Short mmCIF file of C-alpha atoms in Angstrom, two decimals:
data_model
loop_
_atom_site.label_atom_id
_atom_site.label_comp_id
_atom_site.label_asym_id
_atom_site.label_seq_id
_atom_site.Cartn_x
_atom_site.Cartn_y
_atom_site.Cartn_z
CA UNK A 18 24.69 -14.63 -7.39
CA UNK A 19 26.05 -12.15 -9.63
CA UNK A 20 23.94 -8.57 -9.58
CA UNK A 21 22.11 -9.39 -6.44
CA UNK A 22 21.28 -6.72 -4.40
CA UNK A 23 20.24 -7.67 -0.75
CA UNK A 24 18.27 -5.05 0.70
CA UNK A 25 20.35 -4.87 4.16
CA UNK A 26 18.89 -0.97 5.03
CA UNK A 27 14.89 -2.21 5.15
CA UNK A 28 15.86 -5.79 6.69
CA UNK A 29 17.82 -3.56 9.59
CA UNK A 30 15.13 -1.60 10.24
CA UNK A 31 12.99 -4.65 10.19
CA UNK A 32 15.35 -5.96 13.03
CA UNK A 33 15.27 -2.59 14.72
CA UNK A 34 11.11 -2.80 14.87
CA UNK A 35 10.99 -5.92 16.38
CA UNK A 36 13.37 -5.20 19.32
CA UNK A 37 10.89 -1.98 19.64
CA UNK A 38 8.23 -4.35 19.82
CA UNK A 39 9.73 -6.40 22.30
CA UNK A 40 10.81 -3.40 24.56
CA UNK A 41 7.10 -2.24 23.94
CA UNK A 42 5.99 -5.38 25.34
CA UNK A 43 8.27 -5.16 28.35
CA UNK A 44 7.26 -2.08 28.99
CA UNK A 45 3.71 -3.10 29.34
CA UNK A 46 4.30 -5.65 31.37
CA UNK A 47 6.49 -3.32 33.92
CA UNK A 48 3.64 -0.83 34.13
CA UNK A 49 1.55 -3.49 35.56
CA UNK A 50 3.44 -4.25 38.12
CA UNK A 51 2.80 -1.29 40.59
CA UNK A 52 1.64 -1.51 43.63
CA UNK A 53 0.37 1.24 45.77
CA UNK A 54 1.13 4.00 43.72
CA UNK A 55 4.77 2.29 43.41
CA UNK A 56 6.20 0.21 40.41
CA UNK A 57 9.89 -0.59 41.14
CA UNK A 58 9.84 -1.67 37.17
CA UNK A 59 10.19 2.50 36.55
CA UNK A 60 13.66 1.61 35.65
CA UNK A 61 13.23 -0.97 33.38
CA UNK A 62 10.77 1.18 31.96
CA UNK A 63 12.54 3.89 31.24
CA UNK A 64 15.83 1.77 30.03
CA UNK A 65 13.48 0.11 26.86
CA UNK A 66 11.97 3.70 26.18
CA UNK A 67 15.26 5.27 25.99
CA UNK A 68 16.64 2.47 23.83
CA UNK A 69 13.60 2.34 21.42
CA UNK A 70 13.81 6.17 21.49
CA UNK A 71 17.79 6.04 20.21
CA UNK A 72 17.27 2.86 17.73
CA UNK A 73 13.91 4.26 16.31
CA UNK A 74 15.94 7.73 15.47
CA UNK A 75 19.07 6.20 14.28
CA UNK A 76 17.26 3.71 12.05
CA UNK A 77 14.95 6.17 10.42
CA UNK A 78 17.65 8.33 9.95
CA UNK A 79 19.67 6.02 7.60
CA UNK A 80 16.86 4.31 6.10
CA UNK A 81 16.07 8.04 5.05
CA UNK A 82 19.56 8.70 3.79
CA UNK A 83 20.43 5.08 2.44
CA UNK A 84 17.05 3.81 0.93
CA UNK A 85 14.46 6.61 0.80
CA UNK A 86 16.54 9.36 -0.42
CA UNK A 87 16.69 9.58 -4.04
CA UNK A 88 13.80 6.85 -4.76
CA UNK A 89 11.32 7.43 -7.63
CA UNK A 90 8.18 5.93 -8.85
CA UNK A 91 7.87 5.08 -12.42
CA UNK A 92 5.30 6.61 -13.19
CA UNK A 93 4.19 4.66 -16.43
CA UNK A 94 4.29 1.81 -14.84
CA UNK A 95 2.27 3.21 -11.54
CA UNK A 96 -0.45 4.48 -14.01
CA UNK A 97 -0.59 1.07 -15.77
CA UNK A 98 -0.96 -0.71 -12.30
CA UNK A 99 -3.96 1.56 -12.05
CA UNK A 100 -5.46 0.99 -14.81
CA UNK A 101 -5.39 -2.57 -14.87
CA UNK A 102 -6.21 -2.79 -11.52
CA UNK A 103 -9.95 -5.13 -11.00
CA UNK A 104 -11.29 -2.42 -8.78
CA UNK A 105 -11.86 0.35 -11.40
CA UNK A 106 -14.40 -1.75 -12.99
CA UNK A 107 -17.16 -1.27 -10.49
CA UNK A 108 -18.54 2.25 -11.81
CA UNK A 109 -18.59 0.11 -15.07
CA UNK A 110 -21.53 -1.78 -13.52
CA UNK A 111 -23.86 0.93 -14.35
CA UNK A 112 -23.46 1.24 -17.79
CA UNK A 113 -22.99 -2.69 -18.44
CA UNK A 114 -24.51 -4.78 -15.48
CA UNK A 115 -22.30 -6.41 -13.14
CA UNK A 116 -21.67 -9.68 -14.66
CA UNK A 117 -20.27 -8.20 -17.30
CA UNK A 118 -18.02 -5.54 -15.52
CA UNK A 119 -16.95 -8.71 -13.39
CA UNK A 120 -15.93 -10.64 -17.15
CA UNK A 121 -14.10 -7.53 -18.34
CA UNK A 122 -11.92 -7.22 -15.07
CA UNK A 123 -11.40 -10.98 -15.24
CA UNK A 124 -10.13 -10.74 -18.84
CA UNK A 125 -8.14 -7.24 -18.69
CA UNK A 126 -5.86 -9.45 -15.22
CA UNK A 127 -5.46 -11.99 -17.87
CA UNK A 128 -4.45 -10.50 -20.83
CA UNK A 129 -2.75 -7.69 -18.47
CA UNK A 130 -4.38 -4.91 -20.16
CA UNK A 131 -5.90 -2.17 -18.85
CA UNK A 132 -9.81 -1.99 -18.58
CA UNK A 133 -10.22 0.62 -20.76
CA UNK A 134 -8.63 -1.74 -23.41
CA UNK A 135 -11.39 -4.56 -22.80
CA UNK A 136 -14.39 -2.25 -22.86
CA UNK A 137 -13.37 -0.73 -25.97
CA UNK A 138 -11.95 -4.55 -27.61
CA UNK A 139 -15.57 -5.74 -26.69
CA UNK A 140 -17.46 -3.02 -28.33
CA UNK A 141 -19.10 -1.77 -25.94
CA UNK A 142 -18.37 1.49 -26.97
CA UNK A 143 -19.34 1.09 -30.86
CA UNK A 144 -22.29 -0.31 -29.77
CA UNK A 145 -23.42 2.81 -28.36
CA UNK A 146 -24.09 0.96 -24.56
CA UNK A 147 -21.67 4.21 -23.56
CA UNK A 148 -20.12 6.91 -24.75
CA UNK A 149 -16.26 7.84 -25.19
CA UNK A 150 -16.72 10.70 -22.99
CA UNK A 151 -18.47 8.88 -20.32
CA UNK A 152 -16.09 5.63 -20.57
CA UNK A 153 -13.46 8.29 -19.79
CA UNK A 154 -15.52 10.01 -16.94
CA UNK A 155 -15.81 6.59 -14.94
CA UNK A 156 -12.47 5.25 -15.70
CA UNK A 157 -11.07 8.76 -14.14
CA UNK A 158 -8.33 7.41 -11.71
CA UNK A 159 -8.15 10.34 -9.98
CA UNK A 160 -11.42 10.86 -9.59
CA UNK A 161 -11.74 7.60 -7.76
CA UNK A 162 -9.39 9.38 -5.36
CA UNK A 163 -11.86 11.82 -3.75
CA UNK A 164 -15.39 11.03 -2.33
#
């Protein structure tokens, strides 16, 4: 396929978590195998450690430098997730009753337009049922962000 990109960096550190998990597991296991204050599994134990230890640093060392280094969110495209995400539309429920904020989250995922968009297309501001200034106040994104 011409322009594919396989993304070999995240599916080897994919690979490199699930032999952690396994020596995790093992691990585990050994350290329920004392007896008496004595657990021959010690160097089992310590091998799976040691090896998670050495793949955990390598891996996060080139995923750093081969697929994290460098990366950047698009930010328009962030903001217009946000917008148009359903879950912004609760606060709206004061000001317009649920069923309604429900029907304007339902339309803005279909038309894929932002919230904002729907409140306004429906009138809801022109009607006077809320202001500009407080449409803006509860569709503040990062104001969602703090308690």
């Amino acid at each position: 396929m011409p322009g594919k990109v396989n993304p070999v960096v995240a599916e080897a550190m994919r690979q490199v978590c699930a032999q952690v998990i396994g020596n995790d597991a093992t691990v585990a296991f050994a350290g329920s195998q004392g007896d008496f204050e004595l657990n021959v599994m010690l160097p089992v134990m310590g091998r799976n450690l040691l090896e998670s230890i050495r793949l955990l640093a390598a891996a996060s060392r080139l995923f750093a430098d081969r697929l994290v280094a460098g990366l950047v969110a698009d930010a328009e495209v962030c903001l217009a997730y946000a917008e148009g995400s359903p879950s912004i539309v609760t606060p709206l429920n004061r000001y317009l009753g649920y069923d309604e904020a429900a029907s304007i989250a339902k339309e803005a995922l279909a038309k894929q337009t932002s919230i904002r968009e729907v409140v306004i297309s429906r009138g809801h501001v022109d009607s006077g049922k809320l202001t500009e200034t407080q449409l803006d106040e509860t569709l503040d994104l990062l104001r969602m962000t703090h308690p």
